[in-house]
Tab-separated table of C-alpha atoms in Angstrom:
chain	number	residue	atom	x	y	z
A	1	MET	CA	64.241	-19.861	-56.988
A	2	ALA	CA	64.380	-16.650	-54.969
A	3	VAL	CA	61.875	-14.995	-57.324
A	4	LEU	CA	59.535	-17.971	-57.067
A	5	GLY	CA	59.949	-18.039	-53.278
A	6	ILE	CA	59.092	-14.336	-53.033
A	7	ALA	CA	56.094	-14.916	-55.323
A	8	ILE	CA	54.865	-17.630	-52.958
A	9	ILE	CA	55.288	-15.307	-49.976
A	10	VAL	CA	53.397	-12.506	-51.738
A	11	LEU	CA	50.612	-14.889	-52.813
A	12	LEU	CA	50.189	-16.250	-49.292
A	13	ILE	CA	50.142	-12.796	-47.662
A	14	VAL	CA	48.089	-10.872	-50.216
A	15	ALA	CA	45.723	-13.415	-51.761
A	16	LEU	CA	45.300	-16.005	-49.028
A	17	LYS	CA	45.762	-13.627	-46.054
A	18	VAL	CA	48.238	-15.976	-44.354
A	19	HIS	CA	50.236	-14.419	-41.500
A	20	ALA	CA	53.595	-13.028	-42.656
A	21	PHE	CA	55.506	-15.325	-40.258
A	22	LEU	CA	53.993	-18.469	-41.782
A	23	SER	CA	54.352	-17.077	-45.315
A	24	LEU	CA	58.052	-16.313	-44.848
A	25	THR	CA	58.645	-19.720	-43.277
A	26	ILE	CA	56.923	-21.602	-46.115
A	27	GLY	CA	58.742	-19.484	-48.714
A	28	ALA	CA	62.092	-20.120	-47.028
A	29	LEU	CA	61.599	-23.889	-46.906
A	30	PHE	CA	60.504	-23.975	-50.547
A	31	VAL	CA	63.542	-21.978	-51.693
A	32	GLY	CA	65.847	-24.197	-49.613
A	33	VAL	CA	64.543	-27.483	-51.010
A	34	ALA	CA	64.364	-26.129	-54.583
A	35	SER	CA	67.929	-24.808	-54.296
A	36	GLY	CA	69.274	-28.259	-53.510
A	37	ILE	CA	69.681	-28.035	-49.741
A	38	GLY	CA	68.974	-31.462	-48.258
A	39	ALA	CA	65.601	-31.971	-46.590
A	40	GLY	CA	67.320	-32.520	-43.264
A	41	ASP	CA	69.534	-29.436	-43.615
A	42	VAL	CA	66.976	-26.914	-44.844
A	43	THR	CA	65.210	-26.679	-41.486
A	44	LYS	CA	68.562	-26.361	-39.721
A	45	SER	CA	69.517	-23.532	-42.075
A	46	TYR	CA	66.202	-21.779	-41.397
A	47	GLU	CA	66.516	-22.214	-37.627
A	48	ASN	CA	70.074	-20.854	-37.637
A	49	GLY	CA	68.880	-17.775	-39.503
A	50	VAL	CA	66.004	-17.185	-37.095
A	51	GLY	CA	68.261	-17.593	-34.078
A	52	SER	CA	71.040	-15.346	-35.375
A	53	VAL	CA	68.646	-12.451	-35.974
A	54	LEU	CA	66.378	-12.779	-32.942
A	55	GLY	CA	69.267	-13.460	-30.588
A	56	TYR	CA	70.237	-9.814	-30.963
A	57	VAL	CA	67.409	-7.933	-32.620
A	58	GLY	CA	64.683	-9.474	-30.445
A	59	VAL	CA	66.260	-8.162	-27.237
A	60	LEU	CA	66.479	-4.637	-28.639
A	61	ILE	CA	62.873	-4.645	-29.862
A	62	ALA	CA	61.696	-5.810	-26.436
A	63	LEU	CA	63.680	-3.162	-24.541
A	64	GLY	CA	62.464	-0.421	-26.879
A	65	ALA	CA	58.859	-1.519	-26.364
A	66	MET	CA	59.283	-1.268	-22.583
A	67	VAL	CA	60.452	2.357	-22.768
A	68	GLY	CA	57.590	3.190	-25.140
A	69	LYS	CA	54.971	1.660	-22.858
A	70	LEU	CA	56.214	3.530	-19.792
A	71	LEU	CA	56.435	6.790	-21.764
A	72	ALA	CA	52.791	6.496	-22.814
A	73	ASP	CA	51.324	5.364	-19.477
A	74	SER	CA	53.220	7.888	-17.365
A	75	GLY	CA	51.906	10.890	-19.269
A	76	GLY	CA	55.383	11.699	-20.552
A	77	ALA	CA	54.138	11.817	-24.144
A	78	ASP	CA	51.419	14.271	-23.094
A	79	GLN	CA	54.054	16.421	-21.406
A	80	VAL	CA	56.075	16.642	-24.610
A	81	VAL	CA	52.961	17.605	-26.539
A	82	ASP	CA	51.737	20.214	-24.064
A	83	THR	CA	55.152	21.864	-23.856
A	84	LEU	CA	55.769	22.050	-27.585
A	85	LEU	CA	52.255	23.158	-28.547
A	86	ARG	CA	52.641	26.441	-26.685
A	87	GLY	CA	53.378	29.549	-28.706
A	88	LYS	CA	52.486	30.769	-32.182
A	89	SER	CA	50.230	28.632	-34.345
A	90	ALA	CA	52.281	29.389	-37.478
A	91	SER	CA	55.012	27.063	-36.239
A	92	LEU	CA	52.622	24.203	-35.419
A	93	PRO	CA	53.457	22.015	-38.476
A	94	TRP	CA	57.119	22.084	-37.488
A	95	LYS	CA	56.265	21.395	-33.853
A	96	MET	CA	54.096	18.450	-34.880
A	97	ALA	CA	57.014	16.959	-36.784
A	98	LEU	CA	59.271	17.479	-33.758
A	99	ILE	CA	56.728	15.913	-31.372
A	100	ALA	CA	56.407	12.871	-33.633
A	101	PHE	CA	60.182	12.631	-33.911
A	102	ILE	CA	60.654	12.617	-30.129
A	103	ILE	CA	57.736	10.338	-29.271
A	104	GLY	CA	58.476	8.039	-32.206
A	105	ILE	CA	62.005	7.123	-31.096
A	106	PRO	CA	60.951	4.372	-28.657
A	107	MET	CA	57.464	3.662	-30.056
A	108	PHE	CA	56.151	1.549	-32.909
A	109	PHE	CA	54.354	3.453	-35.659
A	110	GLU	CA	50.856	2.266	-34.731
A	111	ILE	CA	51.263	3.193	-31.047
A	112	GLY	CA	52.676	6.607	-31.890
A	113	LEU	CA	49.809	7.178	-34.313
A	114	VAL	CA	47.179	6.406	-31.683
A	115	LEU	CA	48.883	8.842	-29.299
A	116	LEU	CA	49.320	11.655	-31.803
A	117	ILE	CA	45.947	11.679	-33.589
A	118	PRO	CA	44.176	13.333	-30.616
A	119	VAL	CA	47.011	15.887	-30.463
A	120	VAL	CA	46.446	16.788	-34.106
A	121	VAL	CA	42.710	17.123	-33.421
A	122	LEU	CA	43.319	19.396	-30.439
A	123	ALA	CA	45.651	21.641	-32.419
A	124	VAL	CA	43.274	21.776	-35.398
A	125	ARG	CA	40.423	22.838	-33.129
A	126	ARG	CA	42.489	25.480	-31.372
A	127	THR	CA	43.787	27.075	-34.561
A	128	GLY	CA	41.179	26.246	-37.204
A	129	ALA	CA	43.954	24.867	-39.412
A	130	ARG	CA	43.340	22.136	-41.967
A	131	ALA	CA	43.908	18.654	-40.581
A	132	MET	CA	46.503	17.633	-43.174
A	133	LEU	CA	48.611	20.731	-42.496
A	134	LEU	CA	49.297	19.338	-39.020
A	135	GLY	CA	48.602	15.646	-39.600
A	136	ILE	CA	51.132	15.070	-42.396
A	137	PRO	CA	54.116	16.379	-40.363
A	138	ALA	CA	53.160	14.084	-37.481
A	139	LEU	CA	52.751	11.092	-39.796
A	140	ALA	CA	56.031	11.866	-41.558
A	141	GLY	CA	57.957	12.018	-38.281
A	142	LEU	CA	56.605	8.649	-37.166
A	143	SER	CA	57.050	6.957	-40.533
A	144	VAL	CA	60.643	8.127	-41.069
A	145	LEU	CA	61.677	6.847	-37.655
A	146	HIS	CA	59.902	3.539	-38.328
A	147	GLY	CA	61.849	3.042	-41.540
A	148	PHE	CA	65.285	4.459	-40.736
A	149	ILE	CA	66.106	4.631	-37.050
A	150	PRO	CA	66.991	1.864	-34.546
A	151	PRO	CA	65.513	0.514	-32.271
A	152	HIS	CA	62.592	0.111	-34.700
A	153	PRO	CA	62.188	-3.483	-35.960
A	154	GLY	CA	62.874	-2.913	-39.660
A	155	PRO	CA	66.250	-1.152	-39.349
A	156	LEU	CA	67.322	-3.513	-36.564
A	157	ALA	CA	66.444	-6.550	-38.677
A	158	ALA	CA	68.414	-5.214	-41.649
A	159	ILE	CA	71.385	-4.414	-39.409
A	160	GLY	CA	71.275	-7.937	-38.003
A	161	VAL	CA	71.102	-9.568	-41.439
A	162	LEU	CA	73.844	-7.390	-42.964
A	163	LYS	CA	76.054	-7.519	-39.836
A	164	GLY	CA	75.996	-3.729	-39.595
A	165	ASN	CA	76.730	-1.362	-36.712
A	166	VAL	CA	73.726	0.046	-34.839
A	167	GLY	CA	75.489	3.213	-33.664
A	168	ILE	CA	76.802	4.190	-37.092
A	169	THR	CA	73.444	3.368	-38.699
A	170	LEU	CA	71.743	5.537	-36.084
A	171	ALA	CA	74.108	8.460	-36.708
A	172	LEU	CA	73.745	8.315	-40.502
A	173	GLY	CA	70.035	7.589	-40.120
A	174	LEU	CA	69.560	10.884	-38.312
A	175	LEU	CA	71.380	12.706	-41.143
A	176	VAL	CA	68.940	11.119	-43.593
A	177	ALA	CA	65.864	11.401	-41.378
A	178	ILE	CA	65.955	15.108	-40.485
A	179	PRO	CA	65.834	16.574	-44.023
A	180	THR	CA	63.450	13.808	-45.085
A	181	VAL	CA	60.986	14.704	-42.320
A	182	ILE	CA	61.242	18.402	-43.245
A	183	VAL	CA	60.426	17.780	-46.917
A	184	ALA	CA	57.803	15.045	-46.442
A	185	GLY	CA	56.312	16.678	-43.326
A	186	PRO	CA	55.779	20.455	-43.022
A	187	LEU	CA	56.602	21.208	-46.683
A	188	PHE	CA	54.552	18.451	-48.328
A	189	GLY	CA	51.849	19.031	-45.694
A	190	ARG	CA	51.087	22.401	-47.270
A	191	LEU	CA	50.295	20.725	-50.595
A	192	ALA	CA	48.353	17.911	-48.958
A	193	ALA	CA	46.205	20.432	-47.062
A	194	LYS	CA	45.296	22.129	-50.354
A	195	TRP	CA	44.485	18.859	-52.118
A	196	VAL	CA	42.439	17.490	-49.195
A	197	PRO	CA	41.121	20.493	-47.218
A	198	ILE	CA	39.441	18.597	-44.373
A	199	GLY	CA	39.072	19.970	-40.849
A	200	ALA	CA	38.310	18.258	-37.552
A	201	ALA	CA	34.707	17.450	-38.370
A	202	GLY	CA	35.242	13.815	-39.316
A	203	THR	CA	33.763	11.126	-37.086
A	204	ALA	CA	37.106	9.467	-36.477
A	205	LEU	CA	38.695	12.757	-35.483
A	206	GLU	CA	35.931	13.448	-32.980
A	207	VAL	CA	36.783	10.197	-31.205
A	208	GLY	CA	40.231	11.437	-30.250
A	209	ALA	CA	39.069	14.366	-28.170
A	210	GLY	CA	39.747	12.728	-24.830
A	211	HIS	CA	43.536	12.926	-25.041
A	212	HIS	CA	43.952	15.062	-21.946
A	213	GLU	CA	41.545	13.260	-19.653
A	214	VAL	CA	43.050	11.969	-16.428
A	215	GLU	CA	44.009	8.300	-16.459
A	216	ASP	CA	41.500	5.697	-15.296
A	217	GLY	CA	38.470	7.845	-16.152
A	218	GLY	CA	39.191	10.633	-13.670
A	219	SER	CA	37.893	14.156	-14.196
A	220	GLN	CA	40.204	17.044	-15.089
A	221	ASP	CA	40.641	18.068	-11.449
A	222	GLY	CA	41.556	14.527	-10.468
A	223	LYS	CA	38.344	13.767	-8.507
A	224	ALA	CA	37.120	10.527	-10.000
A	225	GLN	CA	33.371	9.967	-9.951
A	226	ASP	CA	31.301	6.806	-10.011
A	227	GLY	CA	29.599	7.023	-13.424
A	228	ARG	CA	26.401	5.340	-12.199
A	229	HIS	CA	25.671	7.230	-8.976
A	230	GLY	CA	27.802	10.387	-9.084
A	231	ARG	CA	29.544	9.491	-5.803
A	232	PRO	CA	33.307	9.599	-5.301
A	233	GLU	CA	34.942	6.246	-5.919
A	234	GLU	CA	36.972	4.472	-3.295
A	235	PRO	CA	40.590	5.682	-3.503
A	236	ALA	CA	42.824	3.342	-5.489
A	237	PRO	CA	45.579	1.564	-3.560
A	238	ALA	CA	48.867	3.465	-3.472
A	239	GLY	CA	51.090	2.767	-6.439
A	240	THR	CA	48.353	1.556	-8.802
A	241	LYS	CA	47.912	4.822	-10.715
A	242	ARG	CA	50.038	7.821	-11.401
A	243	THR	CA	49.784	10.856	-9.147
A	244	ARG	CA	52.145	13.112	-11.101
A	245	THR	CA	53.372	13.634	-14.661
A	246	PRO	CA	57.071	13.533	-15.539
A	247	SER	CA	58.603	16.896	-16.400
A	248	PHE	CA	59.452	17.795	-19.981
A	249	ALA	CA	63.170	17.712	-19.188
A	250	ALA	CA	62.958	14.286	-17.539
A	251	THR	CA	60.954	12.925	-20.464
A	252	LEU	CA	63.371	14.276	-23.035
A	253	ILE	CA	66.429	12.963	-21.192
A	254	THR	CA	64.935	9.496	-20.774
A	255	VAL	CA	63.831	9.131	-24.398
A	256	LEU	CA	67.059	10.486	-25.891
A	257	LEU	CA	69.413	8.731	-23.453
A	258	PRO	CA	69.866	5.495	-25.454
A	259	VAL	CA	70.295	7.490	-28.655
A	260	ALA	CA	73.016	9.591	-27.035
A	261	LEU	CA	74.824	6.541	-25.632
A	262	MET	CA	74.822	4.744	-28.989
A	263	LEU	CA	76.041	7.880	-30.778
A	264	ILE	CA	78.869	8.266	-28.241
A	265	LYS	CA	79.943	4.688	-28.929
A	266	ALA	CA	79.847	5.321	-32.683
A	267	ALA	CA	81.964	8.465	-32.219
A	268	SER	CA	84.507	6.560	-30.116
A	269	ASP	CA	84.784	3.957	-32.886
A	270	VAL	CA	85.702	6.681	-35.365
A	271	TRP	CA	87.746	9.181	-33.394
A	272	MET	CA	89.143	7.458	-30.294
A	273	SER	CA	92.155	5.200	-29.975
A	274	LYS	CA	91.420	1.721	-28.644
A	275	ASP	CA	94.295	2.200	-26.206
A	276	ASN	CA	92.430	5.007	-24.462
A	277	ALA	CA	91.403	3.954	-20.942
A	278	ILE	CA	87.833	5.210	-21.400
A	279	TYR	CA	87.313	3.467	-24.750
A	280	PRO	CA	86.122	0.112	-23.298
A	281	VAL	CA	83.684	1.946	-21.008
A	282	LEU	CA	82.140	3.856	-23.929
A	283	GLN	CA	81.952	0.642	-25.921
A	284	PHE	CA	80.060	-1.049	-23.091
A	285	ILE	CA	77.532	1.660	-22.231
A	286	GLY	CA	77.011	2.470	-25.921
A	287	ASP	CA	76.271	-1.107	-26.924
A	288	PRO	CA	72.605	-1.052	-28.064
A	289	VAL	CA	71.524	-3.720	-25.574
A	290	VAL	CA	73.202	-1.954	-22.647
A	291	ALA	CA	72.072	1.529	-23.782
A	292	LEU	CA	68.440	0.442	-24.032
A	293	LEU	CA	68.637	-1.479	-20.770
A	294	ILE	CA	69.933	1.674	-19.044
A	295	ALA	CA	67.059	3.607	-20.618
A	296	VAL	CA	64.535	1.071	-19.290
A	297	LEU	CA	65.991	1.320	-15.770
A	298	VAL	CA	65.937	5.125	-15.917
A	299	ALA	CA	62.373	5.038	-17.298
A	300	MET	CA	61.287	2.823	-14.409
A	301	TYR	CA	62.137	5.787	-12.185
A	302	THR	CA	61.258	8.836	-14.314
A	303	PHE	CA	58.124	7.242	-15.845
A	304	GLY	CA	57.465	4.908	-12.927
A	305	THR	CA	58.152	5.403	-9.238
A	306	ALA	CA	58.666	9.162	-9.683
A	307	VAL	CA	55.086	9.571	-10.949
A	308	GLY	CA	53.482	7.275	-8.388
A	309	PHE	CA	53.576	3.774	-9.876
A	310	GLY	CA	54.525	0.997	-7.473
A	311	ILE	CA	56.980	-1.748	-8.388
A	312	PRO	CA	54.230	-4.388	-8.950
A	313	VAL	CA	52.433	-2.047	-11.345
A	314	LEU	CA	55.688	-1.330	-13.173
A	315	SER	CA	56.331	-5.045	-13.581
A	316	LYS	CA	52.837	-5.520	-14.976
A	317	LYS	CA	53.260	-2.669	-17.475
A	318	ILE	CA	56.601	-4.014	-18.657
A	319	GLY	CA	54.993	-7.417	-19.161
A	320	GLU	CA	52.147	-5.830	-21.112
A	321	SER	CA	54.619	-4.019	-23.371
A	322	LEU	CA	55.847	-7.352	-24.730
A	323	LEU	CA	52.465	-8.636	-25.884
A	324	PRO	CA	51.988	-6.419	-28.985
A	325	ILE	CA	55.500	-7.078	-30.316
A	326	SER	CA	55.378	-10.876	-30.439
A	327	GLY	CA	54.047	-10.896	-34.010
A	328	VAL	CA	56.649	-8.405	-35.187
A	329	MET	CA	59.466	-10.423	-33.627
A	330	LEU	CA	58.264	-13.609	-35.326
A	331	ILE	CA	58.195	-11.857	-38.698
A	332	VAL	CA	61.700	-10.481	-38.151
A	333	GLY	CA	62.936	-13.936	-37.133
A	334	ALA	CA	61.333	-15.616	-40.153
A	335	GLY	CA	62.960	-12.994	-42.361
A	336	GLY	CA	66.304	-13.992	-40.891
A	337	GLY	CA	65.533	-17.631	-41.645
A	338	PHE	CA	64.625	-16.769	-45.240
A	339	LYS	CA	67.909	-14.870	-45.588
A	340	GLN	CA	69.965	-17.810	-44.312
A	341	VAL	CA	68.292	-20.245	-46.702
A	342	LEU	CA	69.086	-17.881	-49.593
A	343	VAL	CA	72.721	-17.785	-48.499
A	344	ASP	CA	73.096	-21.533	-47.899
A	345	GLY	CA	71.315	-22.419	-51.131
A	346	GLY	CA	73.551	-20.169	-53.220
A	347	THR	CA	70.668	-17.957	-54.353
A	348	GLY	CA	72.099	-14.900	-52.694
A	349	THR	CA	75.413	-15.335	-54.498
A	350	ALA	CA	73.624	-15.757	-57.837
A	351	ILE	CA	71.640	-12.566	-57.268
A	352	ALA	CA	74.850	-10.760	-56.355
A	353	LYS	CA	76.458	-11.863	-59.643
A	354	ILE	CA	73.433	-10.653	-61.623
A	355	ALA	CA	73.523	-7.305	-59.807
A	356	ILE	CA	77.213	-6.911	-60.525
A	357	ALA	CA	76.679	-7.771	-64.199
A	358	ALA	CA	73.887	-5.180	-64.344
A	359	ASN	CA	76.141	-2.678	-62.566
A	360	LEU	CA	73.702	-2.355	-59.661
A	361	SER	CA	75.121	-1.454	-56.271
A	362	ALA	CA	73.842	-3.057	-53.070
A	363	LEU	CA	72.351	0.343	-52.264
A	364	LEU	CA	70.180	0.559	-55.382
A	365	LEU	CA	69.361	-3.149	-55.481
A	366	GLY	CA	68.269	-3.068	-51.839
A	367	TRP	CA	65.974	-0.094	-52.474
A	368	ILE	CA	64.443	-1.624	-55.621
A	369	VAL	CA	63.784	-5.022	-54.027
A	370	ALA	CA	62.290	-3.392	-50.912
A	371	VAL	CA	60.010	-1.227	-53.089
A	372	LEU	CA	58.728	-4.233	-55.045
A	373	ILE	CA	58.033	-6.298	-51.918
A	374	ARG	CA	56.449	-3.321	-50.170
A	375	LEU	CA	54.092	-2.736	-53.115
A	376	ALA	CA	53.220	-6.428	-53.246
A	377	THR	CA	52.781	-7.227	-49.549
A	378	GLY	CA	52.134	-3.850	-47.917
A	379	SER	CA	54.478	-4.690	-45.042
A	380	ALA	CA	57.507	-2.472	-44.445
A	381	THR	CA	59.026	-5.054	-42.091
A	382	VAL	CA	58.658	-7.944	-44.558
A	383	ALA	CA	60.103	-5.746	-47.311
A	384	THR	CA	63.071	-4.806	-45.142
A	385	VAL	CA	64.056	-8.259	-43.910
A	386	THR	CA	63.581	-9.881	-47.343
A	387	ALA	CA	65.518	-7.198	-49.229
A	388	ALA	CA	68.319	-7.320	-46.656
A	389	GLY	CA	68.619	-11.083	-47.126
A	390	ILE	CA	68.765	-10.780	-50.892
A	391	VAL	CA	71.475	-8.080	-50.989
A	392	ALA	CA	73.525	-9.527	-48.114
A	393	PRO	CA	76.008	-11.398	-50.389
A	394	LEU	CA	76.494	-8.253	-52.465
A	395	ALA	CA	77.326	-6.240	-49.337
A	396	THR	CA	79.848	-8.736	-47.941
A	397	GLY	CA	83.172	-7.088	-47.126
A	398	GLU	CA	81.814	-3.537	-47.251
A	399	SER	CA	82.751	-1.026	-44.550
A	400	THR	CA	80.407	-0.531	-41.588
A	401	THR	CA	79.582	2.928	-42.930
A	402	HIS	CA	78.527	1.609	-46.335
A	403	LEU	CA	76.549	-1.212	-44.697
A	404	ALA	CA	74.682	1.446	-42.705
A	405	LEU	CA	73.812	3.245	-45.949
A	406	VAL	CA	72.546	-0.015	-47.455
A	407	VAL	CA	70.314	-0.481	-44.392
A	408	LEU	CA	68.961	3.054	-44.851
A	409	ALA	CA	68.354	2.554	-48.589
A	410	ILE	CA	66.408	-0.632	-47.844
A	411	GLY	CA	64.459	1.231	-45.149
A	412	ALA	CA	63.602	3.948	-47.667
A	413	GLY	CA	62.365	1.373	-50.174
A	414	SER	CA	60.240	-0.333	-47.528
A	415	LEU	CA	58.141	2.841	-47.128
A	416	PHE	CA	57.326	3.385	-50.813
A	417	PHE	CA	53.673	4.164	-51.691
A	418	SER	CA	51.623	2.596	-48.923
A	419	HIS	CA	48.255	1.577	-50.383
A	420	VAL	CA	45.251	-0.658	-49.729
A	421	ASN	CA	47.238	-3.759	-48.719
A	422	ASP	CA	48.932	-1.888	-45.850
A	423	ALA	CA	47.287	-1.751	-42.411
A	424	GLY	CA	48.798	1.714	-41.890
A	425	PHE	CA	46.850	2.992	-44.907
A	426	TRP	CA	43.536	2.039	-43.309
A	427	LEU	CA	44.547	3.358	-39.890
A	428	VAL	CA	45.271	6.796	-41.337
A	429	LYS	CA	42.153	6.740	-43.523
A	430	GLU	CA	39.815	5.919	-40.637
A	431	TYR	CA	41.436	8.191	-38.071
A	432	PHE	CA	41.212	11.219	-40.356
A	433	GLY	CA	37.859	10.289	-41.859
A	434	MET	CA	39.144	10.389	-45.449
A	435	THR	CA	38.083	8.532	-48.567
A	436	VAL	CA	40.441	6.052	-50.239
A	437	GLY	CA	41.268	8.651	-52.902
A	438	GLU	CA	42.034	11.331	-50.308
A	439	THR	CA	44.237	8.907	-48.383
A	440	ILE	CA	46.220	8.157	-51.543
A	441	LYS	CA	46.648	11.899	-52.245
A	442	THR	CA	47.996	12.507	-48.747
A	443	TRP	CA	49.371	9.482	-46.891
A	444	SER	CA	50.423	7.374	-49.900
A	445	LEU	CA	52.171	10.270	-51.629
A	446	MET	CA	53.837	11.303	-48.366
A	447	GLU	CA	55.270	7.784	-48.010
A	448	THR	CA	56.553	7.975	-51.593
A	449	VAL	CA	58.231	11.321	-50.913
A	450	ILE	CA	59.910	9.781	-47.857
A	451	SER	CA	61.108	6.801	-49.887
A	452	ILE	CA	62.579	8.833	-52.757
A	453	MET	CA	64.034	11.479	-50.463
A	454	GLY	CA	65.580	8.780	-48.273
A	455	LEU	CA	67.191	7.098	-51.268
A	456	GLY	CA	68.494	10.429	-52.532
A	457	MET	CA	70.054	11.247	-49.165
A	458	THR	CA	71.748	7.844	-48.896
A	459	LEU	CA	73.176	8.228	-52.422
A	460	ILE	CA	74.535	11.660	-51.512
A	461	LEU	CA	76.107	10.326	-48.313
A	462	SER	CA	77.610	7.392	-50.234
A	463	ILE	CA	79.691	9.900	-52.219
A	464	PHE	CA	81.492	10.863	-49.019
A	465	TRP	CA	81.565	7.377	-47.441
């Protein structure tokens, strides 16, 4: 029934272009009824699954989106870029990967991509380098974070479904992510630049040239002009636009603060006695919800009042940050509902027995299922939440460390070979002005390198944990 349910989901998403939330919901209800769950109980099972995932994951996604919005609007992302782009051009591919890694922590892939494309264009123009030499490292940094690192929706959803630990997943995720970005970014970028030797002449790349213009249409010296008559505009009310840019240090501290707090909590879980007086404090401030809430409050100062935004403007920006994530949260929630129906209908247990008979670990099964769903639907998030639901019974009783590795293996599978059914494929193609074939040679192969490298790293780590 699970296979038929997944087939229905794939058919609805790919062939009929039905939204992933509706597709997952229909697939879940079908599997529930076909598995023998009573008609009155199947909706309750689905609702319980949605609530259990969104009750935790939804809050984290929302808080992460708030930090990302303030980072972008305050000019903090620009500050990171400007600081790291200084120096020798030979190190630019590595710097691009680092910029993407920093900016990508609180931002969704699509938002980070829109921010970084103009940066790639600027660097290509300054140095005369090939676009893929600098573009691939930036794309790799964003994609790896999207697939492996909380608070991105996919990893958070898998953690919620598998009852994993965010801090430990984050710590192990960084161990997987860093070498993966190096191989799929600067190193693979050299090959990609040879295979597709484009520069900055593409139409889409020309569009991004305005990255460093002052906000709200102002000129570089900050004196805004009326575009119709050439006269100075009336000054904007105080607090409605930024007057300064956050420093590099302030930006770095704000973005990395929740990561540091969650890692401290994970370290206290491993190395600190629960009788220690400071242990409860570290547990509290390192809880993902509290850590991200602290980051939002800090960002409201460093990316808000400190750069000239008034409280009403800050409230408006925080409200705006929630609009783009509503669809993602619904998909994550529906994935949780699908998982719960699989569990309550006994499908998950049956799959676990088959996997055990075939001598497949939860790690490998999770990666394989995520790869198949990714190839079929094009959605990394759908692949992650569905694969997590399927392997959940197989992972029951595992240690928090092994659960974290299962989450990372699923995340790796969810990134495998992005192609024409993935919105990210078309974003990259259009932004860099490539053909479909060139996009496959660069972006699609880069995603495959990330997926295989990520699986390899999780298998290596599983030897020790």
